[in-house]
């Protein structure tokens, strides 16, 4: 696939096909001017609810996310042949900006993303990406162990117990793959709006 034609001043994006179907994408979204003061337990709850709706609508699963004081990380995995993460992120960012407006903040104009290649989607490499996201608060010196940071988790619509804090990380990895395969079979051939 090729690079897309993006407007001047925009980050160069891959063509749309890289974000569709069963794509795995690590999205990073910063608050404009690295703004702080918006991250509260209630904001996290509202954002989590929003992400559940986005995942359900576009047939995605989020095996790891982490909200930091001035940005957020989200690993999203497409489950349906018709999944489109660029459309999903457009919806997500619109509504997140609405939530942020109540705090006097907004998202930076464009998200940064990394589309995981085939080698990065194998079980061991997947865990590396997941740990990179979950360990952000440790790297920033906010907590000693990622499990202590209250503003992170995982989302699979219909699976409220889907949480990397529950049990061991290898146990969560097994749960992820079971849910992923089950949902992938269910949505194969489906086209979300």
PDB file of N, CA, C and O in Angstrom, residues 112-191:
ATOM      1  N   UNK A 112      -0.970  11.001  16.287  1.00  0.00           N
ATOM      2  CA  UNK A 112       0.157  10.247  15.735  1.00  0.00           C
ATOM      3  C   UNK A 112      -0.238   8.780  15.825  1.00  0.00           C
ATOM      4  O   UNK A 112      -0.850   8.356  16.807  1.00  0.00           O
ATOM      5  N   UNK A 113       0.093   7.997  14.803  1.00  0.00           N
ATOM      6  CA  UNK A 113      -0.223   6.574  14.875  1.00  0.00           C
ATOM      7  C   UNK A 113       0.920   5.744  14.329  1.00  0.00           C
ATOM      8  O   UNK A 113       1.722   6.221  13.526  1.00  0.00           O
ATOM      9  N   UNK A 114       0.957   4.523  14.820  1.00  0.00           N
ATOM     10  CA  UNK A 114       1.914   3.537  14.308  1.00  0.00           C
ATOM     11  C   UNK A 114       1.109   2.296  13.946  1.00  0.00           C
ATOM     12  O   UNK A 114       0.487   1.679  14.821  1.00  0.00           O
ATOM     13  N   UNK A 115       1.079   1.957  12.676  1.00  0.00           N
ATOM     14  CA  UNK A 115       0.398   0.752  12.213  1.00  0.00           C
ATOM     15  C   UNK A 115       1.350  -0.419  12.425  1.00  0.00           C
ATOM     16  O   UNK A 115       2.467  -0.412  11.902  1.00  0.00           O
ATOM     17  N   UNK A 116       0.917  -1.386  13.229  1.00  0.00           N
ATOM     18  CA  UNK A 116       1.765  -2.535  13.519  1.00  0.00           C
ATOM     19  C   UNK A 116       1.839  -3.448  12.306  1.00  0.00           C
ATOM     20  O   UNK A 116       0.815  -3.745  11.682  1.00  0.00           O
ATOM     21  N   UNK A 117       3.048  -3.883  11.982  1.00  0.00           N
ATOM     22  CA  UNK A 117       3.196  -4.804  10.861  1.00  0.00           C
ATOM     23  C   UNK A 117       2.994  -6.247  11.345  1.00  0.00           C
ATOM     24  O   UNK A 117       2.778  -6.492  12.530  1.00  0.00           O
ATOM     25  N   UNK A 118       3.067  -7.168  10.423  1.00  0.00           N
ATOM     26  CA  UNK A 118       2.816  -8.587  10.727  1.00  0.00           C
ATOM     27  C   UNK A 118       3.681  -9.093  11.884  1.00  0.00           C
ATOM     28  O   UNK A 118       3.196  -9.793  12.769  1.00  0.00           O
ATOM     29  N   UNK A 119       4.969  -8.746  11.904  1.00  0.00           N
ATOM     30  CA  UNK A 119       5.870  -9.199  12.968  1.00  0.00           C
ATOM     31  C   UNK A 119       5.505  -8.624  14.325  1.00  0.00           C
ATOM     32  O   UNK A 119       5.734  -9.256  15.355  1.00  0.00           O
ATOM     33  N   UNK A 120       4.942  -7.418  14.363  1.00  0.00           N
ATOM     34  CA  UNK A 120       4.584  -6.772  15.629  1.00  0.00           C
ATOM     35  C   UNK A 120       3.265  -7.288  16.197  1.00  0.00           C
ATOM     36  O   UNK A 120       2.901  -6.952  17.313  1.00  0.00           O
ATOM     37  N   UNK A 121       2.545  -8.106  15.417  1.00  0.00           N
ATOM     38  CA  UNK A 121       1.257  -8.629  15.879  1.00  0.00           C
ATOM     39  C   UNK A 121       1.358 -10.039  16.425  1.00  0.00           C
ATOM     40  O   UNK A 121       0.354 -10.603  16.846  1.00  0.00           O
ATOM     41  N   UNK A 122       2.554 -10.631  16.455  1.00  0.00           N
ATOM     42  CA  UNK A 122       2.671 -11.968  17.039  1.00  0.00           C
ATOM     43  C   UNK A 122       2.566 -11.823  18.559  1.00  0.00           C
ATOM     44  O   UNK A 122       2.739 -10.730  19.105  1.00  0.00           O
ATOM     45  N   UNK A 123       2.266 -12.892  19.263  1.00  0.00           N
ATOM     46  CA  UNK A 123       2.018 -12.774  20.704  1.00  0.00           C
ATOM     47  C   UNK A 123       3.121 -12.085  21.506  1.00  0.00           C
ATOM     48  O   UNK A 123       2.833 -11.269  22.376  1.00  0.00           O
ATOM     49  N   UNK A 124       4.389 -12.364  21.242  1.00  0.00           N
ATOM     50  CA  UNK A 124       5.455 -11.738  22.031  1.00  0.00           C
ATOM     51  C   UNK A 124       5.604 -10.259  21.711  1.00  0.00           C
ATOM     52  O   UNK A 124       5.721  -9.429  22.602  1.00  0.00           O
ATOM     53  N   UNK A 125       5.584  -9.903  20.437  1.00  0.00           N
ATOM     54  CA  UNK A 125       5.721  -8.494  20.046  1.00  0.00           C
ATOM     55  C   UNK A 125       4.498  -7.705  20.483  1.00  0.00           C
ATOM     56  O   UNK A 125       4.616  -6.554  20.909  1.00  0.00           O
ATOM     57  N   UNK A 126       3.321  -8.307  20.406  1.00  0.00           N
ATOM     58  CA  UNK A 126       2.096  -7.656  20.871  1.00  0.00           C
ATOM     59  C   UNK A 126       2.234  -7.272  22.340  1.00  0.00           C
ATOM     60  O   UNK A 126       1.880  -6.176  22.752  1.00  0.00           O
ATOM     61  N   UNK A 127       2.776  -8.191  23.130  1.00  0.00           N
ATOM     62  CA  UNK A 127       2.955  -7.902  24.548  1.00  0.00           C
ATOM     63  C   UNK A 127       3.935  -6.746  24.757  1.00  0.00           C
ATOM     64  O   UNK A 127       3.751  -5.920  25.650  1.00  0.00           O
ATOM     65  N   UNK A 128       4.962  -6.642  23.918  1.00  0.00           N
ATOM     66  CA  UNK A 128       5.900  -5.509  24.013  1.00  0.00           C
ATOM     67  C   UNK A 128       5.186  -4.185  23.788  1.00  0.00           C
ATOM     68  O   UNK A 128       5.396  -3.218  24.520  1.00  0.00           O
ATOM     69  N   UNK A 129       4.324  -4.123  22.774  1.00  0.00           N
ATOM     70  CA  UNK A 129       3.576  -2.893  22.495  1.00  0.00           C
ATOM     71  C   UNK A 129       2.625  -2.586  23.643  1.00  0.00           C
ATOM     72  O   UNK A 129       2.521  -1.441  24.098  1.00  0.00           O
ATOM     73  N   UNK A 130       1.938  -3.603  24.128  1.00  0.00           N
ATOM     74  CA  UNK A 130       1.016  -3.424  25.241  1.00  0.00           C
ATOM     75  C   UNK A 130       1.758  -2.914  26.475  1.00  0.00           C
ATOM     76  O   UNK A 130       1.319  -1.966  27.132  1.00  0.00           O
ATOM     77  N   UNK A 131       2.913  -3.508  26.783  1.00  0.00           N
ATOM     78  CA  UNK A 131       3.691  -3.075  27.945  1.00  0.00           C
ATOM     79  C   UNK A 131       4.232  -1.653  27.772  1.00  0.00           C
ATOM     80  O   UNK A 131       4.294  -0.894  28.733  1.00  0.00           O
ATOM     81  N   UNK A 132       4.612  -1.299  26.554  1.00  0.00           N
ATOM     82  CA  UNK A 132       5.053   0.079  26.308  1.00  0.00           C
ATOM     83  C   UNK A 132       3.939   1.056  26.692  1.00  0.00           C
ATOM     84  O   UNK A 132       4.174   2.059  27.371  1.00  0.00           O
ATOM     85  N   UNK A 133       2.713   0.759  26.284  1.00  0.00           N
ATOM     86  CA  UNK A 133       1.577   1.629  26.589  1.00  0.00           C
ATOM     87  C   UNK A 133       1.307   1.643  28.091  1.00  0.00           C
ATOM     88  O   UNK A 133       1.183   2.714  28.703  1.00  0.00           O
ATOM     89  N   UNK A 134       1.208   0.469  28.701  1.00  0.00           N
ATOM     90  CA  UNK A 134       0.867   0.383  30.121  1.00  0.00           C
ATOM     91  C   UNK A 134       1.963   0.957  31.018  1.00  0.00           C
ATOM     92  O   UNK A 134       1.668   1.464  32.097  1.00  0.00           O
ATOM     93  N   UNK A 135       3.219   0.891  30.591  1.00  0.00           N
ATOM     94  CA  UNK A 135       4.325   1.387  31.410  1.00  0.00           C
ATOM     95  C   UNK A 135       4.588   2.885  31.272  1.00  0.00           C
ATOM     96  O   UNK A 135       5.508   3.398  31.905  1.00  0.00           O
ATOM     97  N   UNK A 136       3.790   3.600  30.496  1.00  0.00           N
ATOM     98  CA  UNK A 136       3.993   5.036  30.350  1.00  0.00           C
ATOM     99  C   UNK A 136       4.038   5.773  31.693  1.00  0.00           C
ATOM    100  O   UNK A 136       4.916   6.606  31.895  1.00  0.00           O
ATOM    101  N   UNK A 137       3.127   5.510  32.630  1.00  0.00           N
ATOM    102  CA  UNK A 137       3.200   6.222  33.914  1.00  0.00           C
ATOM    103  C   UNK A 137       4.437   5.860  34.738  1.00  0.00           C
ATOM    104  O   UNK A 137       4.925   6.674  35.520  1.00  0.00           O
ATOM    105  N   UNK A 138       4.965   4.652  34.557  1.00  0.00           N
ATOM    106  CA  UNK A 138       6.201   4.252  35.235  1.00  0.00           C
ATOM    107  C   UNK A 138       7.367   5.030  34.627  1.00  0.00           C
ATOM    108  O   UNK A 138       8.186   5.611  35.348  1.00  0.00           O
ATOM    109  N   UNK A 139       7.425   5.071  33.294  1.00  0.00           N
ATOM    110  CA  UNK A 139       8.492   5.811  32.605  1.00  0.00           C
ATOM    111  C   UNK A 139       8.492   7.288  32.968  1.00  0.00           C
ATOM    112  O   UNK A 139       9.539   7.922  33.034  1.00  0.00           O
ATOM    113  N   UNK A 140       7.304   7.840  33.226  1.00  0.00           N
ATOM    114  CA  UNK A 140       7.183   9.256  33.580  1.00  0.00           C
ATOM    115  C   UNK A 140       7.418   9.501  35.075  1.00  0.00           C
ATOM    116  O   UNK A 140       7.356  10.648  35.527  1.00  0.00           O
ATOM    117  N   UNK A 141       7.652   8.440  35.843  1.00  0.00           N
ATOM    118  CA  UNK A 141       7.902   8.585  37.272  1.00  0.00           C
ATOM    119  C   UNK A 141       6.657   8.865  38.097  1.00  0.00           C
ATOM    120  O   UNK A 141       6.743   9.335  39.233  1.00  0.00           O
ATOM    121  N   UNK A 142       5.477   8.546  37.572  1.00  0.00           N
ATOM    122  CA  UNK A 142       4.223   8.820  38.280  1.00  0.00           C
ATOM    123  C   UNK A 142       3.853   7.702  39.254  1.00  0.00           C
ATOM    124  O   UNK A 142       3.169   7.948  40.250  1.00  0.00           O
ATOM    125  N   UNK A 143       4.260   6.473  38.949  1.00  0.00           N
ATOM    126  CA  UNK A 143       4.001   5.314  39.803  1.00  0.00           C
ATOM    127  C   UNK A 143       5.179   4.350  39.684  1.00  0.00           C
ATOM    128  O   UNK A 143       5.960   4.436  38.740  1.00  0.00           O
ATOM    129  N   UNK A 144       5.278   3.419  40.623  1.00  0.00           N
ATOM    130  CA  UNK A 144       6.341   2.427  40.576  1.00  0.00           C
ATOM    131  C   UNK A 144       5.983   1.210  39.749  1.00  0.00           C
ATOM    132  O   UNK A 144       6.848   0.519  39.229  1.00  0.00           O
ATOM    133  N   UNK A 145       4.687   0.924  39.637  1.00  0.00           N
ATOM    134  CA  UNK A 145       4.199  -0.226  38.873  1.00  0.00           C
ATOM    135  C   UNK A 145       2.965   0.220  38.105  1.00  0.00           C
ATOM    136  O   UNK A 145       2.112   0.919  38.659  1.00  0.00           O
ATOM    137  N   UNK A 146       2.842  -0.178  36.844  1.00  0.00           N
ATOM    138  CA  UNK A 146       1.732   0.299  36.013  1.00  0.00           C
ATOM    139  C   UNK A 146       0.368  -0.047  36.590  1.00  0.00           C
ATOM    140  O   UNK A 146      -0.597   0.660  36.366  1.00  0.00           O
ATOM    141  N   UNK A 147       0.275  -1.125  37.365  1.00  0.00           N
ATOM    142  CA  UNK A 147      -1.016  -1.517  37.949  1.00  0.00           C
ATOM    143  C   UNK A 147      -1.533  -0.489  38.956  1.00  0.00           C
ATOM    144  O   UNK A 147      -2.705  -0.480  39.284  1.00  0.00           O
ATOM    145  N   UNK A 148      -0.639   0.393  39.439  1.00  0.00           N
ATOM    146  CA  UNK A 148      -1.027   1.436  40.393  1.00  0.00           C
ATOM    147  C   UNK A 148      -1.679   2.637  39.708  1.00  0.00           C
ATOM    148  O   UNK A 148      -2.319   3.451  40.366  1.00  0.00           O
ATOM    149  N   UNK A 149      -1.504   2.791  38.395  1.00  0.00           N
ATOM    150  CA  UNK A 149      -2.038   3.942  37.672  1.00  0.00           C
ATOM    151  C   UNK A 149      -3.514   3.685  37.368  1.00  0.00           C
ATOM    152  O   UNK A 149      -3.862   2.711  36.712  1.00  0.00           O
ATOM    153  N   UNK A 150      -4.399   4.558  37.851  1.00  0.00           N
ATOM    154  CA  UNK A 150      -5.825   4.310  37.712  1.00  0.00           C
ATOM    155  C   UNK A 150      -6.384   4.621  36.328  1.00  0.00           C
ATOM    156  O   UNK A 150      -7.498   4.220  36.004  1.00  0.00           O
ATOM    157  N   UNK A 151      -5.618   5.308  35.483  1.00  0.00           N
ATOM    158  CA  UNK A 151      -6.139   5.768  34.202  1.00  0.00           C
ATOM    159  C   UNK A 151      -5.643   4.928  33.028  1.00  0.00           C
ATOM    160  O   UNK A 151      -5.144   5.453  32.037  1.00  0.00           O
ATOM    161  N   UNK A 152      -5.774   3.624  33.145  1.00  0.00           N
ATOM    162  CA  UNK A 152      -5.404   2.724  32.056  1.00  0.00           C
ATOM    163  C   UNK A 152      -6.292   1.501  32.100  1.00  0.00           C
ATOM    164  O   UNK A 152      -7.039   1.288  33.049  1.00  0.00           O
ATOM    165  N   UNK A 153      -6.232   0.723  31.042  1.00  0.00           N
ATOM    166  CA  UNK A 153      -7.041  -0.489  30.998  1.00  0.00           C
ATOM    167  C   UNK A 153      -7.073  -1.087  29.614  1.00  0.00           C
ATOM    168  O   UNK A 153      -6.174  -0.877  28.798  1.00  0.00           O
ATOM    169  N   UNK A 154      -8.165  -1.821  29.352  1.00  0.00           N
ATOM    170  CA  UNK A 154      -8.403  -2.463  28.063  1.00  0.00           C
ATOM    171  C   UNK A 154      -9.909  -2.462  27.846  1.00  0.00           C
ATOM    172  O   UNK A 154     -10.681  -2.393  28.807  1.00  0.00           O
ATOM    173  N   UNK A 155     -10.321  -2.534  26.584  1.00  0.00           N
ATOM    174  CA  UNK A 155     -11.751  -2.484  26.276  1.00  0.00           C
ATOM    175  C   UNK A 155     -12.092  -3.504  25.202  1.00  0.00           C
ATOM    176  O   UNK A 155     -11.472  -3.528  24.136  1.00  0.00           O
ATOM    177  N   UNK A 156     -13.074  -4.324  25.519  1.00  0.00           N
ATOM    178  CA  UNK A 156     -13.688  -5.226  24.543  1.00  0.00           C
ATOM    179  C   UNK A 156     -15.185  -5.147  24.822  1.00  0.00           C
ATOM    180  O   UNK A 156     -15.644  -5.591  25.880  1.00  0.00           O
ATOM    181  N   UNK A 157     -15.933  -4.537  23.912  1.00  0.00           N
ATOM    182  CA  UNK A 157     -17.375  -4.369  24.112  1.00  0.00           C
ATOM    183  C   UNK A 157     -18.022  -5.721  24.386  1.00  0.00           C
ATOM    184  O   UNK A 157     -17.802  -6.680  23.645  1.00  0.00           O
ATOM    185  N   UNK A 158     -18.774  -5.778  25.468  1.00  0.00           N
ATOM    186  CA  UNK A 158     -19.420  -7.026  25.860  1.00  0.00           C
ATOM    187  C   UNK A 158     -18.625  -7.864  26.842  1.00  0.00           C
ATOM    188  O   UNK A 158     -19.085  -8.912  27.280  1.00  0.00           O
ATOM    189  N   UNK A 159     -17.420  -7.401  27.222  1.00  0.00           N
ATOM    190  CA  UNK A 159     -16.549  -8.140  28.144  1.00  0.00           C
ATOM    191  C   UNK A 159     -16.095  -7.200  29.261  1.00  0.00           C
ATOM    192  O   UNK A 159     -14.962  -6.714  29.258  1.00  0.00           O
ATOM    193  N   UNK A 160     -16.955  -6.920  30.243  1.00  0.00           N
ATOM    194  CA  UNK A 160     -16.577  -5.968  31.292  1.00  0.00           C
ATOM    195  C   UNK A 160     -15.403  -6.420  32.152  1.00  0.00           C
ATOM    196  O   UNK A 160     -14.739  -5.599  32.771  1.00  0.00           O
ATOM    197  N   UNK A 161     -15.102  -7.708  32.168  1.00  0.00           N
ATOM    198  CA  UNK A 161     -13.993  -8.225  32.982  1.00  0.00           C
ATOM    199  C   UNK A 161     -12.655  -8.166  32.246  1.00  0.00           C
ATOM    200  O   UNK A 161     -11.644  -8.620  32.754  1.00  0.00           O
ATOM    201  N   UNK A 162     -12.633  -7.594  31.064  1.00  0.00           N
ATOM    202  CA  UNK A 162     -11.441  -7.532  30.211  1.00  0.00           C
ATOM    203  C   UNK A 162     -10.510  -6.450  30.755  1.00  0.00           C
ATOM    204  O   UNK A 162     -10.623  -5.283  30.414  1.00  0.00           O
ATOM    205  N   UNK A 163      -9.580  -6.846  31.643  1.00  0.00           N
ATOM    206  CA  UNK A 163      -8.730  -5.883  32.343  1.00  0.00           C
ATOM    207  C   UNK A 163      -7.329  -6.469  32.516  1.00  0.00           C
ATOM    208  O   UNK A 163      -7.180  -7.554  33.081  1.00  0.00           O
ATOM    209  N   UNK A 164      -6.294  -5.767  32.040  1.00  0.00           N
ATOM    210  CA  UNK A 164      -4.936  -6.307  32.173  1.00  0.00           C
ATOM    211  C   UNK A 164      -4.464  -6.412  33.624  1.00  0.00           C
ATOM    212  O   UNK A 164      -3.492  -7.113  33.910  1.00  0.00           O
ATOM    213  N   UNK A 165      -5.135  -5.736  34.554  1.00  0.00           N
ATOM    214  CA  UNK A 165      -4.753  -5.803  35.971  1.00  0.00           C
ATOM    215  C   UNK A 165      -5.187  -7.113  36.626  1.00  0.00           C
ATOM    216  O   UNK A 165      -4.671  -7.474  37.666  1.00  0.00           O
ATOM    217  N   UNK A 166      -6.172  -7.776  36.026  1.00  0.00           N
ATOM    218  CA  UNK A 166      -6.713  -9.008  36.606  1.00  0.00           C
ATOM    219  C   UNK A 166      -5.795 -10.184  36.305  1.00  0.00           C
ATOM    220  O   UNK A 166      -5.612 -10.547  35.157  1.00  0.00           O
ATOM    221  N   UNK A 167      -5.202 -10.753  37.342  1.00  0.00           N
ATOM    222  CA  UNK A 167      -4.310 -11.891  37.161  1.00  0.00           C
ATOM    223  C   UNK A 167      -2.978 -11.466  36.573  1.00  0.00           C
ATOM    224  O   UNK A 167      -2.581 -10.306  36.617  1.00  0.00           O
ATOM    225  N   UNK A 168      -2.309 -12.423  35.975  1.00  0.00           N
ATOM    226  CA  UNK A 168      -0.994 -12.152  35.398  1.00  0.00           C
ATOM    227  C   UNK A 168      -1.139 -11.547  34.005  1.00  0.00           C
ATOM    228  O   UNK A 168      -2.173 -11.688  33.356  1.00  0.00           O
ATOM    229  N   UNK A 169      -0.080 -10.906  33.547  1.00  0.00           N
ATOM    230  CA  UNK A 169      -0.092 -10.341  32.198  1.00  0.00           C
ATOM    231  C   UNK A 169      -0.183 -11.442  31.153  1.00  0.00           C
ATOM    232  O   UNK A 169      -0.875 -11.295  30.146  1.00  0.00           O
ATOM    233  N   UNK A 170       0.474 -12.569  31.397  1.00  0.00           N
ATOM    234  CA  UNK A 170       0.375 -13.672  30.435  1.00  0.00           C
ATOM    235  C   UNK A 170      -1.051 -14.233  30.420  1.00  0.00           C
ATOM    236  O   UNK A 170      -1.553 -14.629  29.367  1.00  0.00           O
ATOM    237  N   UNK A 171      -1.717 -14.228  31.572  1.00  0.00           N
ATOM    238  CA  UNK A 171      -3.123 -14.650  31.624  1.00  0.00           C
ATOM    239  C   UNK A 171      -4.011 -13.696  30.837  1.00  0.00           C
ATOM    240  O   UNK A 171      -4.930 -14.120  30.131  1.00  0.00           O
ATOM    241  N   UNK A 172      -3.729 -12.390  30.934  1.00  0.00           N
ATOM    242  CA  UNK A 172      -4.494 -11.414  30.159  1.00  0.00           C
ATOM    243  C   UNK A 172      -4.244 -11.605  28.665  1.00  0.00           C
ATOM    244  O   UNK A 172      -5.157 -11.518  27.854  1.00  0.00           O
ATOM    245  N   UNK A 173      -3.003 -11.866  28.318  1.00  0.00           N
ATOM    246  CA  UNK A 173      -2.678 -12.098  26.909  1.00  0.00           C
ATOM    247  C   UNK A 173      -3.496 -13.265  26.368  1.00  0.00           C
ATOM    248  O   UNK A 173      -4.056 -13.184  25.274  1.00  0.00           O
ATOM    249  N   UNK A 174      -3.611 -14.343  27.132  1.00  0.00           N
ATOM    250  CA  UNK A 174      -4.430 -15.488  26.710  1.00  0.00           C
ATOM    251  C   UNK A 174      -5.886 -15.090  26.550  1.00  0.00           C
ATOM    252  O   UNK A 174      -6.542 -15.481  25.579  1.00  0.00           O
ATOM    253  N   UNK A 175      -6.427 -14.298  27.522  1.00  0.00           N
ATOM    254  CA  UNK A 175      -7.816 -13.831  27.424  1.00  0.00           C
ATOM    255  C   UNK A 175      -8.000 -12.975  26.176  1.00  0.00           C
ATOM    256  O   UNK A 175      -9.000 -13.083  25.477  1.00  0.00           O
ATOM    257  N   UNK A 176      -7.016 -12.083  25.905  1.00  0.00           N
ATOM    258  CA  UNK A 176      -7.112 -11.242  24.724  1.00  0.00           C
ATOM    259  C   UNK A 176      -7.248 -12.091  23.463  1.00  0.00           C
ATOM    260  O   UNK A 176      -8.127 -11.861  22.636  1.00  0.00           O
ATOM    261  N   UNK A 177      -6.370 -13.075  23.304  1.00  0.00           N
ATOM    262  CA  UNK A 177      -6.399 -13.873  22.079  1.00  0.00           C
ATOM    263  C   UNK A 177      -7.698 -14.661  21.964  1.00  0.00           C
ATOM    264  O   UNK A 177      -8.238 -14.806  20.863  1.00  0.00           O
ATOM    265  N   UNK A 178      -8.249 -15.156  23.082  1.00  0.00           N
ATOM    266  CA  UNK A 178      -9.530 -15.875  23.032  1.00  0.00           C
ATOM    267  C   UNK A 178     -10.646 -14.946  22.579  1.00  0.00           C
ATOM    268  O   UNK A 178     -11.452 -15.291  21.712  1.00  0.00           O
ATOM    269  N   UNK A 179     -10.716 -13.757  23.192  1.00  0.00           N
ATOM    270  CA  UNK A 179     -11.747 -12.789  22.815  1.00  0.00           C
ATOM    271  C   UNK A 179     -11.541 -12.351  21.368  1.00  0.00           C
ATOM    272  O   UNK A 179     -12.489 -12.268  20.586  1.00  0.00           O
ATOM    273  N   UNK A 180     -10.300 -12.063  20.999  1.00  0.00           N
ATOM    274  CA  UNK A 180      -9.992 -11.631  19.637  1.00  0.00           C
ATOM    275  C   UNK A 180     -10.475 -12.659  18.613  1.00  0.00           C
ATOM    276  O   UNK A 180     -11.165 -12.319  17.651  1.00  0.00           O
ATOM    277  N   UNK A 181     -10.132 -13.933  18.810  1.00  0.00           N
ATOM    278  CA  UNK A 181     -10.518 -14.972  17.851  1.00  0.00           C
ATOM    279  C   UNK A 181     -12.037 -15.159  17.815  1.00  0.00           C
ATOM    280  O   UNK A 181     -12.627 -15.304  16.738  1.00  0.00           O
ATOM    281  N   UNK A 182     -12.674 -15.130  18.985  1.00  0.00           N
ATOM    282  CA  UNK A 182     -14.137 -15.286  19.039  1.00  0.00           C
ATOM    283  C   UNK A 182     -14.825 -14.141  18.304  1.00  0.00           C
ATOM    284  O   UNK A 182     -15.716 -14.357  17.480  1.00  0.00           O
ATOM    285  N   UNK A 183     -14.422 -12.909  18.593  1.00  0.00           N
ATOM    286  CA  UNK A 183     -15.052 -11.745  17.964  1.00  0.00           C
ATOM    287  C   UNK A 183     -14.694 -11.651  16.488  1.00  0.00           C
ATOM    288  O   UNK A 183     -15.517 -11.239  15.671  1.00  0.00           O
ATOM    289  N   UNK A 184     -13.508 -12.012  16.141  1.00  0.00           N
ATOM    290  CA  UNK A 184     -13.096 -11.979  14.734  1.00  0.00           C
ATOM    291  C   UNK A 184     -13.956 -12.937  13.908  1.00  0.00           C
ATOM    292  O   UNK A 184     -14.424 -12.590  12.828  1.00  0.00           O
ATOM    293  N   UNK A 185     -14.193 -14.137  14.432  1.00  0.00           N
ATOM    294  CA  UNK A 185     -15.059 -15.097  13.723  1.00  0.00           C
ATOM    295  C   UNK A 185     -16.475 -14.544  13.595  1.00  0.00           C
ATOM    296  O   UNK A 185     -17.113 -14.685  12.561  1.00  0.00           O
ATOM    297  N   UNK A 186     -16.948 -13.894  14.655  1.00  0.00           N
ATOM    298  CA  UNK A 186     -18.311 -13.358  14.651  1.00  0.00           C
ATOM    299  C   UNK A 186     -18.488 -12.265  13.601  1.00  0.00           C
ATOM    300  O   UNK A 186     -19.522 -12.184  12.951  1.00  0.00           O
ATOM    301  N   UNK A 187     -17.472 -11.401  13.443  1.00  0.00           N
ATOM    302  CA  UNK A 187     -17.622 -10.235  12.570  1.00  0.00           C
ATOM    303  C   UNK A 187     -17.002 -10.420  11.191  1.00  0.00           C
ATOM    304  O   UNK A 187     -17.044  -9.503  10.372  1.00  0.00           O
ATOM    305  N   UNK A 188     -16.413 -11.550  10.923  1.00  0.00           N
ATOM    306  CA  UNK A 188     -15.796 -11.762   9.605  1.00  0.00           C
ATOM    307  C   UNK A 188     -16.821 -11.519   8.508  1.00  0.00           C
ATOM    308  O   UNK A 188     -17.924 -12.052   8.544  1.00  0.00           O
ATOM    309  N   UNK A 189     -16.461 -10.675   7.562  1.00  0.00           N
ATOM    310  CA  UNK A 189     -17.354 -10.367   6.447  1.00  0.00           C
ATOM    311  C   UNK A 189     -18.336  -9.248   6.733  1.00  0.00           C
ATOM    312  O   UNK A 189     -19.056  -8.817   5.837  1.00  0.00           O
ATOM    313  N   UNK A 190     -18.387  -8.750   7.982  1.00  0.00           N
ATOM    314  CA  UNK A 190     -19.323  -7.677   8.316  1.00  0.00           C
ATOM    315  C   UNK A 190     -18.713  -6.321   7.959  1.00  0.00           C
ATOM    316  O   UNK A 190     -17.507  -6.155   7.982  1.00  0.00           O
ATOM    317  N   UNK A 191     -19.545  -5.366   7.675  1.00  0.00           N
ATOM    318  CA  UNK A 191     -19.089  -4.011   7.348  1.00  0.00           C
ATOM    319  C   UNK A 191     -19.749  -3.003   8.267  1.00  0.00           C
ATOM    320  O   UNK A 191     -20.927  -2.713   8.111  1.00  0.00           O
TER     321      UNK A 191
END
